[in-house]
mmCIF file of C-alpha atoms in Angstrom:
data_model
loop_
_atom_site.group_PDB
_atom_site.id
_atom_site.type_symbol
_atom_site.label_atom_id
_atom_site.label_comp_id
_atom_site.label_asym_id
_atom_site.label_seq_id
_atom_site.Cartn_x
_atom_site.Cartn_y
_atom_site.Cartn_z
ATOM 1 C CA MET Q 1379 18.404 -58.549 21.311
ATOM 2 C CA PRO Q 1380 18.067 -57.250 25.084
ATOM 3 C CA LYS Q 1381 22.009 -56.732 25.262
ATOM 4 C CA LEU Q 1382 22.094 -54.990 21.647
ATOM 5 C CA LEU Q 1383 18.997 -52.643 22.851
ATOM 6 C CA LEU Q 1384 20.891 -51.912 26.223
ATOM 7 C CA LEU Q 1385 23.846 -50.735 24.160
ATOM 8 C CA LEU Q 1386 21.919 -48.629 21.912
ATOM 9 C CA ILE Q 1387 20.087 -46.951 24.822
ATOM 10 C CA LEU Q 1388 23.243 -46.180 26.254
ATOM 11 C CA LEU Q 1389 24.767 -45.167 23.218
ATOM 12 C CA ILE Q 1390 22.030 -42.815 21.501
ATOM 13 C CA PRO Q 1391 22.202 -40.105 24.008
ATOM 14 C CA LEU Q 1392 25.968 -40.135 24.314
ATOM 15 C CA LEU Q 1393 26.296 -39.534 20.685
ATOM 16 C CA LEU Q 1394 23.807 -36.523 21.051
ATOM 17 C CA LEU Q 1395 26.087 -35.221 23.834
ATOM 18 C CA THR Q 1396 29.479 -35.388 21.809
ATOM 19 C CA THR Q 1397 27.615 -33.628 18.730
ATOM 20 C CA PRO Q 1398 27.795 -29.819 19.338
ATOM 21 C CA SER Q 1399 25.166 -28.953 16.853
ATOM 22 C CA ALA Q 1400 22.490 -31.652 18.010
ATOM 23 C CA ALA Q 1401 19.568 -30.100 19.935
ATOM 24 C CA GLN Q 1402 18.429 -32.256 22.824
ATOM 25 C CA PRO Q 1403 14.861 -34.046 21.416
ATOM 26 C CA ALA Q 1404 12.054 -34.273 23.639
ATOM 27 C CA ALA Q 1405 12.044 -38.001 23.219
ATOM 28 C CA LEU Q 1406 14.912 -40.564 22.041
ATOM 29 C CA GLY Q 1407 13.790 -43.285 19.857
ATOM 30 C CA LEU Q 1408 15.160 -45.943 17.706
ATOM 31 C CA VAL Q 1409 14.062 -48.454 14.669
ATOM 32 C CA TYR Q 1410 14.901 -51.726 14.728
ATOM 33 C CA SER Q 1411 14.103 -55.304 13.134
ATOM 34 C CA THR Q 1412 13.906 -58.838 14.304
ATOM 35 C CA ASP Q 1413 11.952 -61.951 13.302
ATOM 36 C CA GLY Q 1414 10.940 -60.204 10.162
ATOM 37 C CA ARG Q 1415 9.192 -57.700 12.052
ATOM 38 C CA HIS Q 1416 9.698 -53.846 12.180
ATOM 39 C CA TYR Q 1417 9.563 -51.797 15.427
ATOM 40 C CA MET Q 1418 9.686 -48.261 16.826
ATOM 41 C CA VAL Q 1419 10.974 -48.113 20.375
ATOM 42 C CA ASP Q 1420 10.317 -44.859 22.652
ATOM 43 C CA LEU Q 1421 13.113 -44.580 25.021
ATOM 44 C CA SER Q 1422 11.274 -42.201 27.176
ATOM 45 C CA GLN Q 1423 8.562 -44.485 27.917
ATOM 46 C CA GLN Q 1424 10.832 -47.545 27.592
ATOM 47 C CA ARG Q 1425 8.254 -49.327 25.261
ATOM 48 C CA ARG Q 1426 8.232 -50.487 21.685
ATOM 49 C CA VAL Q 1427 5.493 -50.351 18.970
ATOM 50 C CA ARG Q 1428 5.385 -52.643 16.044
ATOM 51 C CA VAL Q 1429 5.087 -50.586 12.844
ATOM 52 C CA GLY Q 1430 4.807 -53.167 10.269
ATOM 53 C CA PRO Q 1431 7.149 -56.016 8.579
ATOM 54 C CA ALA Q 1432 10.804 -55.756 8.289
ATOM 55 C CA PRO Q 1433 12.408 -53.958 5.462
ATOM 56 C CA PRO Q 1434 14.788 -56.178 3.170
ATOM 57 C CA ARG Q 1435 18.012 -56.802 5.280
ATOM 58 C CA GLY Q 1436 20.885 -54.449 4.326
ATOM 59 C CA SER Q 1437 18.430 -51.723 3.026
ATOM 60 C CA GLN Q 1438 17.918 -48.083 3.854
ATOM 61 C CA MET Q 1439 15.203 -45.623 4.292
ATOM 62 C CA VAL Q 1440 14.689 -42.609 2.157
ATOM 63 C CA SER Q 1441 12.539 -39.496 2.734
ATOM 64 C CA SER Q 1442 9.696 -40.930 1.228
ATOM 65 C CA GLY Q 1443 9.251 -43.619 3.418
ATOM 66 C CA THR Q 1444 10.488 -46.211 1.039
ATOM 67 C CA PHE Q 1445 13.475 -48.215 1.115
ATOM 68 C CA VAL Q 1446 16.416 -48.853 -1.238
ATOM 69 C CA GLY Q 1447 18.948 -51.674 -1.403
ATOM 70 C CA ILE Q 1448 21.298 -53.900 -3.044
ATOM 71 C CA VAL Q 1449 19.932 -57.132 -4.009
ATOM 72 C CA LEU Q 1450 22.716 -59.869 -4.922
ATOM 73 C CA GLY Q 1451 22.209 -62.587 -7.240
ATOM 74 C CA ASP Q 1452 21.754 -66.099 -5.471
ATOM 75 C CA ILE Q 1453 24.001 -67.842 -8.111
ATOM 76 C CA ASN Q 1454 26.433 -65.375 -9.721
ATOM 77 C CA PRO Q 1455 28.340 -63.236 -7.186
ATOM 78 C CA SER Q 1456 28.616 -60.706 -9.993
ATOM 79 C CA SER Q 1457 24.898 -60.091 -10.422
ATOM 80 C CA PHE Q 1458 23.283 -57.576 -8.442
ATOM 81 C CA THR Q 1459 20.274 -54.906 -8.725
ATOM 82 C CA ILE Q 1460 19.625 -51.849 -6.860
ATOM 83 C CA GLN Q 1461 15.981 -51.666 -5.993
ATOM 84 C CA ARG Q 1462 13.676 -49.280 -4.310
ATOM 85 C CA PHE Q 1463 11.076 -51.031 -2.232
ATOM 86 C CA PRO Q 1464 7.730 -49.119 -1.614
ATOM 87 C CA ALA Q 1465 6.286 -48.682 1.993
ATOM 88 C CA ASP Q 1466 3.615 -50.902 1.132
ATOM 89 C CA PRO Q 1467 4.990 -54.532 1.119
ATOM 90 C CA ASP Q 1468 2.334 -55.873 -1.329
ATOM 91 C CA LEU Q 1469 3.605 -53.583 -4.128
ATOM 92 C CA ASP Q 1470 6.351 -54.796 -6.339
ATOM 93 C CA PRO Q 1471 10.097 -52.853 -5.955
ATOM 94 C CA ASP Q 1472 11.467 -50.588 -8.841
ATOM 95 C CA THR Q 1473 14.681 -51.673 -10.033
ATOM 96 C CA LEU Q 1474 17.129 -48.379 -10.396
ATOM 97 C CA LEU Q 1475 20.012 -50.102 -11.641
ATOM 98 C CA ASN Q 1476 21.250 -53.544 -12.914
ATOM 99 C CA SER Q 1477 24.689 -55.220 -12.909
ATOM 100 C CA SER Q 1478 24.773 -55.454 -16.823
ATOM 101 C CA ASP Q 1479 24.279 -51.512 -17.138
ATOM 102 C CA PHE Q 1480 26.687 -50.904 -14.763
ATOM 103 C CA TYR Q 1481 29.180 -53.295 -16.118
ATOM 104 C CA THR Q 1482 28.934 -51.807 -19.480
ATOM 105 C CA GLN Q 1483 29.906 -48.437 -18.151
ATOM 106 C CA PHE Q 1484 32.631 -49.575 -15.795
ATOM 107 C CA PRO Q 1485 33.934 -52.970 -17.382
ATOM 108 C CA ASN Q 1486 36.879 -53.113 -14.896
ATOM 109 C CA HIS Q 1487 34.794 -53.854 -11.813
ATOM 110 C CA VAL Q 1488 33.546 -57.225 -11.257
ATOM 111 C CA ALA Q 1489 31.322 -56.981 -8.161
ATOM 112 C CA PRO Q 1490 29.637 -55.017 -5.628
ATOM 113 C CA LEU Q 1491 31.534 -55.192 -2.507
ATOM 114 C CA ALA Q 1492 29.684 -57.703 -0.268
ATOM 115 C CA TYR Q 1493 30.104 -58.591 3.442
ATOM 116 C CA GLN Q 1494 28.792 -61.762 5.485
ATOM 117 C CA HIS Q 1495 26.114 -60.830 8.031
ATOM 118 C CA GLY Q 1496 24.795 -63.638 10.053
ATOM 119 C CA ASP Q 1497 23.507 -66.191 7.091
ATOM 120 C CA ALA Q 1498 23.205 -63.366 4.805
ATOM 121 C CA ARG Q 1499 25.510 -62.160 2.146
ATOM 122 C CA LEU Q 1500 24.754 -58.420 1.956
ATOM 123 C CA ALA Q 1501 25.968 -55.427 0.016
ATOM 124 C CA SER Q 1502 25.867 -51.535 1.865
ATOM 125 C CA ILE Q 1503 24.191 -48.842 0.257
ATOM 126 C CA VAL Q 1504 24.203 -45.343 1.645
ATOM 127 C CA VAL Q 1505 21.549 -42.447 0.865
ATOM 128 C CA SER Q 1506 22.871 -39.070 0.356
ATOM 129 C CA SER Q 1507 22.747 -36.380 3.089
ATOM 130 C CA ASP Q 1508 20.409 -34.606 0.599
ATOM 131 C CA GLN Q 1509 18.419 -37.473 -0.253
ATOM 132 C CA THR Q 1510 19.209 -37.391 -4.231
ATOM 133 C CA ARG Q 1511 22.024 -40.251 -4.698
ATOM 134 C CA LEU Q 1512 22.714 -43.726 -3.712
ATOM 135 C CA LEU Q 1513 26.374 -44.214 -2.718
ATOM 136 C CA PHE Q 1514 27.590 -47.914 -3.045
ATOM 137 C CA VAL Q 1515 31.202 -49.365 -3.445
ATOM 138 C CA ALA Q 1516 32.269 -51.613 -6.231
ATOM 139 C CA CYS Q 1517 35.541 -53.897 -6.478
ATOM 140 C CA GLN Q 1518 37.766 -54.787 -9.249
ATOM 141 C CA GLU Q 1519 39.281 -58.341 -9.603
ATOM 142 C CA ALA Q 1520 41.143 -59.404 -6.580
ATOM 143 C CA ARG Q 1521 45.048 -59.663 -6.984
ATOM 144 C CA GLY Q 1522 47.657 -60.612 -4.329
ATOM 145 C CA GLU Q 1523 46.257 -59.761 -0.638
ATOM 146 C CA GLY Q 1524 42.929 -58.414 -1.948
ATOM 147 C CA ALA Q 1525 40.739 -56.280 -4.636
ATOM 148 C CA LEU Q 1526 40.643 -52.570 -4.685
ATOM 149 C CA CYS Q 1527 37.456 -51.316 -4.425
ATOM 150 C CA GLU Q 1528 35.877 -47.535 -5.195
ATOM 151 C CA PRO Q 1529 32.991 -45.660 -4.454
ATOM 152 C CA PHE Q 1530 30.153 -44.864 -6.872
ATOM 153 C CA GLN Q 1531 26.811 -42.820 -6.851
ATOM 154 C CA LEU Q 1532 23.610 -43.163 -8.531
ATOM 155 C CA ASP Q 1533 21.584 -40.284 -9.426
ATOM 156 C CA LEU Q 1534 17.661 -41.005 -8.392
ATOM 157 C CA ALA Q 1535 16.269 -38.438 -10.733
ATOM 158 C CA SER Q 1536 18.341 -39.321 -13.508
ATOM 159 C CA GLN Q 1537 19.254 -42.981 -12.689
ATOM 160 C CA GLN Q 1538 22.695 -42.003 -14.277
ATOM 161 C CA VAL Q 1539 25.918 -43.830 -12.308
ATOM 162 C CA THR Q 1540 29.149 -41.891 -11.774
ATOM 163 C CA GLN Q 1541 32.431 -42.783 -9.942
ATOM 164 C CA LEU Q 1542 33.469 -40.762 -6.718
ATOM 165 C CA PRO Q 1543 37.019 -40.339 -7.277
ATOM 166 C CA GLY Q 1544 39.844 -39.822 -4.841
ATOM 167 C CA MET Q 1545 39.250 -43.128 -2.467
ATOM 168 C CA ILE Q 1546 40.093 -46.693 -2.643
ATOM 169 C CA PHE Q 1547 39.441 -49.155 -0.264
ATOM 170 C CA ASN Q 1548 40.158 -52.763 1.202
ATOM 171 C CA ASP Q 1549 37.937 -55.381 0.092
ATOM 172 C CA THR Q 1550 36.475 -56.268 3.686
ATOM 173 C CA ARG Q 1551 33.860 -53.786 4.807
ATOM 174 C CA VAL Q 1552 33.438 -49.917 4.100
ATOM 175 C CA TRP Q 1553 31.230 -47.599 5.602
ATOM 176 C CA LEU Q 1554 30.741 -44.407 3.492
ATOM 177 C CA HIS Q 1555 29.845 -40.771 5.019
ATOM 178 C CA PRO Q 1556 26.276 -39.832 3.383
ATOM 179 C CA ALA Q 1557 28.266 -36.800 1.886
ATOM 180 C CA GLY Q 1558 30.377 -39.172 -0.027
ATOM 181 C CA GLN Q 1559 33.665 -37.653 0.562
ATOM 182 C CA ARG Q 1560 34.940 -39.585 3.368
ATOM 183 C CA ALA Q 1561 34.796 -43.275 4.678
ATOM 184 C CA VAL Q 1562 35.937 -45.764 7.060
ATOM 185 C CA ASP Q 1563 37.264 -49.459 5.890
ATOM 186 C CA ALA Q 1564 38.349 -52.516 7.463
ATOM 187 C CA TRP Q 1565 40.866 -54.943 6.962
ATOM 188 C CA ASP Q 1566 40.187 -58.555 8.381
ATOM 189 C CA LEU Q 1567 43.591 -59.982 7.555
ATOM 190 C CA ALA Q 1568 45.589 -57.064 9.135
ATOM 191 C CA CYS Q 1569 43.037 -56.705 11.986
ATOM 192 C CA ALA Q 1570 42.974 -52.859 11.115
ATOM 193 C CA GLY Q 1571 41.285 -49.901 9.408
ATOM 194 C CA ASN Q 1572 41.580 -46.876 7.924
ATOM 195 C CA PHE Q 1573 39.830 -43.278 7.734
ATOM 196 C CA VAL Q 1574 39.685 -42.305 3.877
ATOM 197 C CA ALA Q 1575 38.992 -38.912 2.510
ATOM 198 C CA ALA Q 1576 38.885 -37.750 -1.032
ATOM 199 C CA GLY Q 1577 42.258 -36.454 -2.250
ATOM 200 C CA ARG Q 1578 44.097 -37.057 1.007
ATOM 201 C CA GLU Q 1579 46.399 -39.567 2.608
ATOM 202 C CA GLN Q 1580 44.568 -42.188 4.655
ATOM 203 C CA VAL Q 1581 44.872 -42.285 8.316
ATOM 204 C CA GLN Q 1582 45.379 -45.565 9.780
ATOM 205 C CA LEU Q 1583 42.967 -46.391 12.915
ATOM 206 C CA SER Q 1584 44.123 -47.853 16.403
ATOM 207 C CA ARG Q 1585 42.587 -51.314 15.198
ATOM 208 C CA MET Q 1586 39.607 -52.826 13.066
ATOM 209 C CA PRO Q 1587 36.417 -51.128 13.085
ATOM 210 C CA THR Q 1588 33.390 -53.703 13.231
ATOM 211 C CA SER Q 1589 30.688 -50.777 12.951
ATOM 212 C CA VAL Q 1590 30.617 -47.071 12.365
ATOM 213 C CA VAL Q 1591 28.273 -44.245 13.300
ATOM 214 C CA TRP Q 1592 28.781 -40.922 11.536
ATOM 215 C CA LEU Q 1593 27.943 -37.672 13.884
ATOM 216 C CA ALA Q 1594 26.631 -34.309 12.456
ATOM 217 C CA ASP Q 1595 29.889 -32.813 12.431
ATOM 218 C CA GLN Q 1596 31.534 -35.357 10.721
ATOM 219 C CA GLN Q 1597 33.283 -36.893 13.748
ATOM 220 C CA PHE Q 1598 32.386 -40.914 13.897
ATOM 221 C CA VAL Q 1599 32.317 -43.429 16.595
ATOM 222 C CA TYR Q 1600 33.370 -46.785 15.655
ATOM 223 C CA SER Q 1601 33.282 -50.084 17.607
ATOM 224 C CA ARG Q 1602 36.962 -51.013 17.684
ATOM 225 C CA TYR Q 1603 38.261 -54.674 17.638
ATOM 226 C CA VAL Q 1604 41.686 -55.183 19.127
ATOM 227 C CA CYS Q 1605 43.131 -58.407 18.062
ATOM 228 C CA GLN Q 1606 46.365 -60.381 17.078
ATOM 229 C CA SER Q 1607 47.029 -60.435 13.384
ATOM 230 C CA ILE Q 1608 50.127 -61.260 11.052
ATOM 231 C CA PHE Q 1609 51.119 -57.579 11.195
ATOM 232 C CA PHE Q 1610 50.032 -57.197 15.025
ATOM 233 C CA PRO Q 1611 51.304 -60.698 16.597
ATOM 234 C CA GLU Q 1612 51.983 -59.406 20.236
ATOM 235 C CA PRO Q 1613 51.635 -62.120 22.247
ATOM 236 C CA THR Q 1614 50.361 -59.626 25.307
ATOM 237 C CA VAL Q 1615 47.413 -58.328 23.119
ATOM 238 C CA GLU Q 1616 44.037 -59.301 24.577
ATOM 239 C CA PRO Q 1617 41.335 -59.710 22.250
ATOM 240 C CA ARG Q 1618 38.498 -56.745 23.187
ATOM 241 C CA TYR Q 1619 36.097 -54.225 21.784
ATOM 242 C CA ASP Q 1620 35.678 -50.825 22.483
ATOM 243 C CA LEU Q 1621 33.544 -47.807 21.268
ATOM 244 C CA VAL Q 1622 35.818 -45.296 20.187
ATOM 245 C CA LEU Q 1623 35.424 -41.700 19.270
ATOM 246 C CA VAL Q 1624 37.205 -40.106 16.584
ATOM 247 C CA ASP Q 1625 37.802 -36.618 15.102
ATOM 248 C CA ALA Q 1626 36.689 -35.625 11.522
ATOM 249 C CA ASN Q 1627 40.060 -35.699 10.249
ATOM 250 C CA GLY Q 1628 40.377 -39.290 11.359
ATOM 251 C CA GLN Q 1629 42.691 -38.443 14.442
ATOM 252 C CA ASN Q 1630 42.585 -38.054 18.288
ATOM 253 C CA GLU Q 1631 40.852 -41.219 19.129
ATOM 254 C CA ARG Q 1632 39.096 -41.338 22.401
ATOM 255 C CA VAL Q 1633 37.695 -44.374 24.168
ATOM 256 C CA LEU Q 1634 34.246 -43.980 25.098
ATOM 257 C CA ILE Q 1635 33.091 -47.218 26.647
ATOM 258 C CA SER Q 1636 35.811 -50.192 27.199
ATOM 259 C CA GLY Q 1637 35.376 -53.654 26.671
ATOM 260 C CA MET Q 1638 31.815 -53.256 24.585
ATOM 261 C CA LEU Q 1639 30.813 -54.313 21.134
ATOM 262 C CA ALA Q 1640 28.270 -52.234 18.958
#
């Protein structure tokens, strides 16, 4: 945790400085969870305050102070629910969508896109920029090297699901932009990644992303893993991590910090 916290302390001011529209706040802070507890860190005073129990892993906060997340089935990998967790941990969560209703509407898809995080299998969910929709990714049955995955949105008011057209991803990890029109995906097998925008040809990144942060002007910073693979077998490649800033069109990569993992 100290190394991760130090990296975030270094990174947050850097992200603010690289975002032209961002005003410098009076104090910088971050929220993180560890060992089942949730903390707020005031970076100006370098102290932390416990703010309650940790939210469910993989969940995201909405404006009301509640959390939303995709809960995967323990036995059936295709089974899932999208749930809203109240701020009061003593209250039961609400189910916004279950897998049977989703597969009835989209029978060609077999599972939400999941990834391994420590000892947990998680599926990403993103709260839209206007706080009215939840964005997630579901995949078709794998064929050949992998499955094709596509983005969907759940309207919080009507609880209706629609597909977001114009984007297709690899089945490793996807970071959707909150506006739902762009994303970054990773491909472990090739140690590669892509910037994907609706209705446009994808842009190949210089290597594989392991985490992504979207900035206010639609630039993004990603943690780049440079490694050998079946497509990049050069013996001179030394595995390493970098923090890289990329323009809103997926091009013009600039290394911000070399040799560091976020």
